[in-house]
Structure formats: C-alpha cells, structure tokens
C-alpha cells in the first residue's frame, strides 16, 4: 500500500501535479489540510468504499478512506494500485495527450487500469481492468505441453498464474527445470540461452494472446506497462510486436510500451486522485 500527500506534489505550470511523495511522519503529523491519496492492491465497493478484496487481508471490509479521513482529519481517497498507475501514465506519462489509456501491470501478478479523458471508467462492482482473471489460457498452455492451474481468485485457467514475473519463473521451471528468478531468465534470454529463449516464447504467446482481446475490445491509444517486467524493454517490444500482428486494428507505431513511471506510478497516481474536482465523480469521492 502506498500513500501520497498533495503537499508534496509540486505544481507544473497550469496546475498539473508532477512529483508526488510523502513519509509516514508527514501523514500522522500533518496539519489536517492537505488531502491524501492511497494506492493499494485490491478493490473497493463503489458505494461505501469498503475494501472487498486486498493483498492485506485484515483491511477487508474496512472503509479505509472514510476511516483514515477521520483519523488524519483530512480528505482521503483510495484506489487500486493498477488504476493509480494508469492515471499517472494517462495524465503525465506515456499516455499523456491520448484519450484512451489501458495501462497494464506485469509484476508479481497481472493487473490493469483504464483511463479515458483523464478519468477512470467503471463500474458497479468496483473491480475493473483485471485482464489477468476470468480468461482461459488452457488451450495456449496445452500447445506448449503445459497444464493450467487454479488461480488465487478461484478460476481454473486464468492468465495471472502465468503472465507476470512469478508466472515466467513457473514456465521456466516446468519447461527446463531449476528455479531461476525472472531477472535471471530475461538476462539469459538476452544472452541467447536456448532454455530461456523457449521460456520467453511461451510467456509472450500467453500474454500477447490475452492482451490482443483487450485491444480489440477497448481500442486504446496506448498500453503503458508497469511492474518489474516493464524494465525489460526488449521483452515489452516482443509483446508489442506479437499483439499488433494479431489485432483487428492496424497500428504503425508501438502500442505496448514501458510506462514512464513503471517503478512508482502507483504512488504518483495516488497523489493525483485529488487533482481534479471531476475525479470525485470518477472514483466515488472521499472513500
């Protein structure tokens, strides 16, 4: 979970926010005036702001924005970390100047966020952009001699267990044996290692296959990538080429690209949650 205090977001000409960041002491000892934005791995019930899913189980069911707002005596807004990353990229990053931005996370797991005209879209459920869940990659896995496995969400054949850093490591282990970290696999791939080449081929096939469906549905202007694997520009370029070669639309430029803020976009996006009055309509207000 990441928090950003609007006092620490220097203003660009025209009022845009640029460099968010804060410390725990700033949050606890603040004057009560500057607002706080929080980015966390989970979802919120739109009407009440209660946490409905989270990587931190004790906060489930807690109306975190409302409760922290009372404790800190300042406005608090909370959003999913992938959504915050998408907001940062759409407003200030790789998607700046574009209308429709579908930002994806390839980190510990697979995630995503959708921003149109600088605002989130959604949603009755409070869950959006989750392109790593509810799909079926069993056919693609079978082509490579692999079997699907149950996802943490309960799905039988979701992309999430296969489509990010941990998934890359799982693919490599099943195809080649041994336990290598994702950064070691990509380093071996860049060096031309045969086993790593095979792993990356399978990984790109799985990820690009599901991403093509999202592109056909959303028709985004760009797809910034965040998370640890976003730092692998060659890998992102491979995914981009595989996606553009199989979608219905025609793109003469890169569509999938490393995000400008791939390392800290969630924190930057959290600081932007109060940046416009119309974000209240987009996010459900102070929650």
CSV table of C-alpha atoms in Angstrom, one decimal:
chain,number,residue,atom,x,y,z
A,1,UNK,CA,0.0,0.0,0.0
A,2,UNK,CA,1.3,3.5,-0.9
A,3,UNK,CA,0.2,6.9,0.2
A,4,UNK,CA,0.8,10.3,-1.2
A,5,UNK,CA,0.2,13.7,0.4
A,6,UNK,CA,-0.8,16.5,-2.0
A,7,UNK,CA,1.6,18.9,-0.2
A,8,UNK,CA,4.5,17.0,-1.7
A,9,UNK,CA,3.3,17.2,-5.3
A,10,UNK,CA,5.0,20.2,-6.9
A,11,UNK,CA,2.8,22.0,-9.4
A,12,UNK,CA,3.5,22.3,-13.1
A,13,UNK,CA,2.5,25.5,-15.0
A,14,UNK,CA,-1.2,25.4,-15.3
A,15,UNK,CA,-1.8,23.5,-12.1
A,16,UNK,CA,-0.8,19.9,-13.0
A,17,UNK,CA,0.8,17.7,-10.4
A,18,UNK,CA,4.2,16.2,-11.0
A,19,UNK,CA,6.3,14.7,-8.3
A,20,UNK,CA,4.3,13.1,-5.5
A,21,UNK,CA,5.8,11.5,-2.4
A,22,UNK,CA,5.5,11.6,1.4
A,23,UNK,CA,6.6,9.9,4.6
A,24,UNK,CA,4.7,8.2,7.4
A,25,UNK,CA,5.5,11.0,9.8
A,26,UNK,CA,4.0,13.5,7.3
A,27,UNK,CA,0.8,11.6,7.2
A,28,UNK,CA,0.5,11.3,11.0
A,29,UNK,CA,1.7,14.8,12.0
A,30,UNK,CA,0.1,16.8,9.1
A,31,UNK,CA,-1.9,19.9,9.7
A,32,UNK,CA,-5.2,18.3,8.5
A,33,UNK,CA,-5.5,20.5,5.4
A,34,UNK,CA,-3.7,18.7,2.5
A,35,UNK,CA,-5.5,15.7,1.1
A,36,UNK,CA,-4.1,12.2,1.0
A,37,UNK,CA,-4.3,9.6,-1.8
A,38,UNK,CA,-3.7,5.9,-1.2
A,39,UNK,CA,-2.8,3.3,-3.8
A,40,UNK,CA,-3.4,-0.4,-2.7
A,41,UNK,CA,-3.6,-3.8,-4.2
A,42,UNK,CA,-7.3,-4.6,-4.0
A,43,UNK,CA,-10.8,-3.4,-4.9
A,44,UNK,CA,-13.4,-1.1,-3.3
A,45,UNK,CA,-17.1,-1.3,-3.1
A,46,UNK,CA,-18.2,1.8,-5.0
A,47,UNK,CA,-21.0,3.0,-2.8
A,48,UNK,CA,-19.4,2.5,0.7
A,49,UNK,CA,-15.7,2.5,-0.1
A,50,UNK,CA,-15.3,-0.8,1.8
A,51,UNK,CA,-12.4,-3.0,0.8
A,52,UNK,CA,-13.8,-6.0,-1.0
A,53,UNK,CA,-10.5,-7.7,-1.9
A,54,UNK,CA,-6.9,-7.0,-0.9
A,55,UNK,CA,-3.5,-8.5,-0.6
A,56,UNK,CA,-3.6,-7.3,3.1
A,57,UNK,CA,-6.5,-9.5,4.5
A,58,UNK,CA,-7.0,-7.5,7.8
A,59,UNK,CA,-8.3,-4.5,5.9
A,60,UNK,CA,-11.1,-6.4,4.1
A,61,UNK,CA,-14.4,-4.8,4.8
A,62,UNK,CA,-12.9,-1.6,6.2
A,63,UNK,CA,-14.0,1.7,4.7
A,64,UNK,CA,-10.4,2.7,4.6
A,65,UNK,CA,-10.7,6.2,3.0
A,66,UNK,CA,-13.5,7.3,5.3
A,67,UNK,CA,-11.9,5.9,8.5
A,68,UNK,CA,-8.5,7.3,7.7
A,69,UNK,CA,-10.0,10.7,6.8
A,70,UNK,CA,-11.5,10.9,10.3
A,71,UNK,CA,-8.2,9.8,11.9
A,72,UNK,CA,-6.0,12.2,9.9
A,73,UNK,CA,-8.6,15.0,9.8
A,74,UNK,CA,-8.1,15.5,6.1
A,75,UNK,CA,-9.7,14.2,2.8
A,76,UNK,CA,-8.5,10.7,1.8
A,77,UNK,CA,-9.1,9.0,-1.5
A,78,UNK,CA,-8.2,5.4,-2.1
A,79,UNK,CA,-7.9,3.5,-5.4
A,80,UNK,CA,-6.5,0.2,-6.8
A,81,UNK,CA,-2.7,0.4,-7.5
A,82,UNK,CA,-3.1,-0.5,-11.1
A,83,UNK,CA,-5.7,2.2,-11.6
A,84,UNK,CA,-3.4,4.7,-9.9
A,85,UNK,CA,-0.6,3.7,-12.3
A,86,UNK,CA,-3.0,4.1,-15.2
A,87,UNK,CA,-3.9,7.5,-14.0
A,88,UNK,CA,-0.3,8.6,-13.7
A,89,UNK,CA,0.5,7.4,-17.2
A,90,UNK,CA,-2.6,8.9,-18.7
A,91,UNK,CA,-2.0,12.3,-17.1
A,92,UNK,CA,1.7,12.7,-17.1
A,93,UNK,CA,3.4,9.6,-18.6
A,94,UNK,CA,3.4,7.6,-21.8
A,95,UNK,CA,-0.3,8.2,-22.3
A,96,UNK,CA,-0.2,12.0,-21.9
A,97,UNK,CA,-2.2,13.6,-24.7
A,98,UNK,CA,-4.0,10.5,-25.6
A,99,UNK,CA,-7.7,9.9,-24.9
A,100,UNK,CA,-7.9,6.2,-24.1
A,101,UNK,CA,-5.1,4.6,-22.0
A,102,UNK,CA,-5.2,0.9,-21.0
A,103,UNK,CA,-2.2,0.5,-18.6
A,104,UNK,CA,-1.1,-3.0,-17.6
A,105,UNK,CA,0.9,-4.4,-14.7
A,106,UNK,CA,3.4,-7.2,-15.3
A,107,UNK,CA,4.9,-7.5,-11.8
A,108,UNK,CA,4.2,-10.1,-9.1
A,109,UNK,CA,0.9,-10.6,-10.9
A,110,UNK,CA,-1.1,-9.3,-13.8
A,111,UNK,CA,-3.3,-6.2,-13.4
A,112,UNK,CA,-4.6,-3.3,-15.4
A,113,UNK,CA,-6.4,0.1,-15.3
A,114,UNK,CA,-8.4,2.0,-17.8
A,115,UNK,CA,-8.5,5.8,-18.1
A,116,UNK,CA,-10.5,7.7,-20.6
A,117,UNK,CA,-10.2,11.5,-21.0
A,118,UNK,CA,-8.2,11.6,-17.8
A,119,UNK,CA,-10.7,9.8,-15.7
A,120,UNK,CA,-11.3,6.2,-14.6
A,121,UNK,CA,-14.1,4.3,-16.1
A,122,UNK,CA,-16.4,1.8,-14.3
A,123,UNK,CA,-18.3,0.3,-12.6
A,124,UNK,CA,-20.9,-1.2,-10.4
A,125,UNK,CA,-18.6,-3.7,-8.8
A,126,UNK,CA,-15.5,-1.7,-8.0
A,127,UNK,CA,-13.4,-4.1,-10.0
A,128,UNK,CA,-12.1,-3.1,-13.4
A,129,UNK,CA,-9.2,-3.7,-15.8
A,130,UNK,CA,-8.5,-7.2,-14.3
A,131,UNK,CA,-7.4,-8.8,-17.6
A,132,UNK,CA,-5.5,-11.5,-15.8
A,133,UNK,CA,-8.6,-13.1,-14.4
A,134,UNK,CA,-11.7,-14.8,-15.8
A,135,UNK,CA,-10.0,-15.8,-19.0
A,136,UNK,CA,-9.0,-19.3,-20.2
A,137,UNK,CA,-5.4,-19.9,-21.2
A,138,UNK,CA,-5.6,-23.7,-21.1
A,139,UNK,CA,-5.5,-24.1,-24.8
A,140,UNK,CA,-2.4,-21.9,-25.2
A,141,UNK,CA,-0.8,-23.8,-22.4
A,142,UNK,CA,-1.6,-27.2,-24.0
A,143,UNK,CA,0.1,-26.1,-27.2
A,144,UNK,CA,3.3,-25.8,-25.2
A,145,UNK,CA,2.8,-29.0,-23.2
A,146,UNK,CA,1.7,-27.3,-20.0
A,147,UNK,CA,-1.4,-27.7,-17.9
A,148,UNK,CA,-3.5,-25.0,-16.3
A,149,UNK,CA,-3.5,-24.4,-12.6
A,150,UNK,CA,-6.1,-22.9,-10.2
A,151,UNK,CA,-5.7,-19.2,-9.8
A,152,UNK,CA,-5.7,-17.4,-6.5
A,153,UNK,CA,-9.1,-15.9,-7.5
A,154,UNK,CA,-10.5,-19.4,-7.8
A,155,UNK,CA,-10.5,-19.5,-11.6
A,156,UNK,CA,-9.4,-22.7,-13.3
A,157,UNK,CA,-7.3,-21.3,-16.1
A,158,UNK,CA,-6.6,-17.6,-15.6
A,159,UNK,CA,-3.6,-15.8,-17.1
A,160,UNK,CA,-2.5,-14.4,-13.7
A,161,UNK,CA,-0.5,-17.5,-12.6
A,162,UNK,CA,1.4,-17.5,-15.9
A,163,UNK,CA,1.6,-13.9,-17.1
A,164,UNK,CA,3.9,-12.0,-14.8
A,165,UNK,CA,7.2,-12.4,-13.1
A,166,UNK,CA,6.2,-15.4,-11.0
A,167,UNK,CA,4.5,-16.9,-14.0
A,168,UNK,CA,7.6,-16.6,-16.1
A,169,UNK,CA,9.5,-18.4,-13.4
A,170,UNK,CA,6.9,-21.1,-13.3
A,171,UNK,CA,7.0,-21.6,-17.0
A,172,UNK,CA,10.8,-21.9,-17.0
A,173,UNK,CA,10.8,-24.4,-14.2
A,174,UNK,CA,8.2,-26.6,-15.9
A,175,UNK,CA,9.9,-26.5,-19.3
A,176,UNK,CA,13.5,-26.6,-18.3
A,177,UNK,CA,13.8,-27.5,-14.6
A,178,UNK,CA,15.6,-25.4,-12.0
A,179,UNK,CA,14.5,-22.3,-10.1
A,180,UNK,CA,15.5,-19.1,-11.7
A,181,UNK,CA,14.3,-15.6,-10.9
A,182,UNK,CA,12.6,-13.7,-13.7
A,183,UNK,CA,15.5,-11.2,-14.0
A,184,UNK,CA,17.9,-14.2,-14.4
A,185,UNK,CA,15.7,-15.7,-17.1
A,186,UNK,CA,15.5,-12.4,-19.1
A,187,UNK,CA,19.2,-11.9,-18.8
A,188,UNK,CA,19.8,-15.4,-20.1
A,189,UNK,CA,17.3,-14.7,-22.9
A,190,UNK,CA,19.2,-11.6,-23.9
A,191,UNK,CA,22.4,-13.7,-24.0
A,192,UNK,CA,20.8,-16.2,-26.4
A,193,UNK,CA,20.4,-19.1,-23.9
A,194,UNK,CA,18.3,-21.8,-25.6
A,195,UNK,CA,16.2,-22.7,-22.5
A,196,UNK,CA,15.4,-19.0,-21.8
A,197,UNK,CA,14.5,-18.4,-25.4
A,198,UNK,CA,11.9,-21.2,-25.1
A,199,UNK,CA,10.5,-19.7,-21.9
A,200,UNK,CA,10.1,-16.2,-23.3
A,201,UNK,CA,8.5,-17.6,-26.5
A,202,UNK,CA,5.8,-19.3,-24.3
A,203,UNK,CA,5.5,-16.3,-22.0
A,204,UNK,CA,4.9,-13.9,-24.9
A,205,UNK,CA,2.4,-16.2,-26.5
A,206,UNK,CA,0.3,-16.4,-23.4
A,207,UNK,CA,0.5,-12.7,-22.5
A,208,UNK,CA,0.0,-11.3,-26.1
A,209,UNK,CA,-2.9,-13.7,-26.7
A,210,UNK,CA,-5.0,-12.3,-23.9
A,211,UNK,CA,-3.8,-8.7,-24.5
A,212,UNK,CA,-5.0,-8.9,-28.1
A,213,UNK,CA,-8.5,-9.5,-26.9
A,214,UNK,CA,-8.4,-6.4,-24.6
A,215,UNK,CA,-7.0,-4.3,-27.5
A,216,UNK,CA,-9.9,-5.4,-29.8
A,217,UNK,CA,-12.4,-4.5,-27.1
A,218,UNK,CA,-11.0,-1.2,-25.8
A,219,UNK,CA,-9.2,0.2,-28.9
A,220,UNK,CA,-6.7,2.1,-26.6
A,221,UNK,CA,-4.3,4.8,-27.9
A,222,UNK,CA,-1.5,3.2,-25.9
A,223,UNK,CA,-0.8,0.5,-23.4
A,224,UNK,CA,1.9,1.5,-20.9
A,225,UNK,CA,3.4,-1.3,-18.9
A,226,UNK,CA,4.3,-1.2,-15.2
A,227,UNK,CA,5.7,-3.6,-12.7
A,228,UNK,CA,9.1,-5.3,-12.6
A,229,UNK,CA,9.0,-6.7,-16.1
A,230,UNK,CA,8.3,-3.3,-17.6
A,231,UNK,CA,12.1,-2.6,-17.2
A,232,UNK,CA,12.8,-5.2,-19.8
A,233,UNK,CA,12.3,-3.1,-22.8
A,234,UNK,CA,13.2,-5.9,-25.3
A,235,UNK,CA,10.6,-8.1,-23.7
A,236,UNK,CA,7.9,-5.4,-23.9
A,237,UNK,CA,8.9,-4.8,-27.6
A,238,UNK,CA,8.4,-8.6,-28.2
A,239,UNK,CA,4.9,-8.4,-26.6
A,240,UNK,CA,4.0,-5.3,-28.6
A,241,UNK,CA,5.0,-6.9,-31.9
A,242,UNK,CA,3.0,-10.1,-31.1
A,243,UNK,CA,0.0,-8.0,-30.1
A,244,UNK,CA,0.0,-5.7,-33.1
A,245,UNK,CA,0.4,-8.6,-35.5
A,246,UNK,CA,-2.8,-10.3,-34.3
A,247,UNK,CA,-5.3,-7.5,-33.5
A,248,UNK,CA,-8.0,-6.3,-35.9
A,249,UNK,CA,-6.9,-2.7,-35.9
A,250,UNK,CA,-3.8,-1.5,-37.7
A,251,UNK,CA,-1.0,0.3,-35.8
A,252,UNK,CA,2.0,1.8,-37.5
A,253,UNK,CA,3.6,2.7,-34.1
A,254,UNK,CA,4.3,0.9,-30.8
A,255,UNK,CA,1.2,0.3,-28.9
A,256,UNK,CA,2.5,-1.6,-25.9
A,257,UNK,CA,5.4,0.3,-24.3
A,258,UNK,CA,7.2,0.6,-20.9
A,259,UNK,CA,5.4,3.2,-18.8
A,260,UNK,CA,7.3,6.4,-18.0
A,261,UNK,CA,6.5,5.7,-14.3
A,262,UNK,CA,6.7,1.9,-14.3
A,263,UNK,CA,8.5,1.8,-11.0
A,264,UNK,CA,6.4,4.3,-8.9
A,265,UNK,CA,3.3,5.0,-11.0
A,266,UNK,CA,1.0,3.8,-8.2
A,267,UNK,CA,2.3,6.4,-5.8
A,268,UNK,CA,2.3,9.1,-8.4
A,269,UNK,CA,-1.3,8.2,-9.4
A,270,UNK,CA,-2.4,8.3,-5.7
A,271,UNK,CA,-1.2,11.9,-5.5
A,272,UNK,CA,-3.4,12.7,-8.5
A,273,UNK,CA,-6.6,11.4,-7.0
A,274,UNK,CA,-7.4,14.9,-5.7
A,275,UNK,CA,-6.0,16.8,-8.7
A,276,UNK,CA,-9.4,17.5,-10.3
A,277,UNK,CA,-12.8,18.0,-9.0
A,278,UNK,CA,-14.3,15.7,-11.6
A,279,UNK,CA,-12.3,12.8,-10.1
A,280,UNK,CA,-15.0,12.8,-7.4
A,281,UNK,CA,-17.5,11.5,-10.0
A,282,UNK,CA,-14.9,9.1,-11.4
A,283,UNK,CA,-13.9,7.5,-8.1
A,284,UNK,CA,-16.8,7.9,-5.8
A,285,UNK,CA,-15.5,10.8,-3.8
A,286,UNK,CA,-13.8,10.7,-0.4
A,287,UNK,CA,-13.6,7.0,0.3
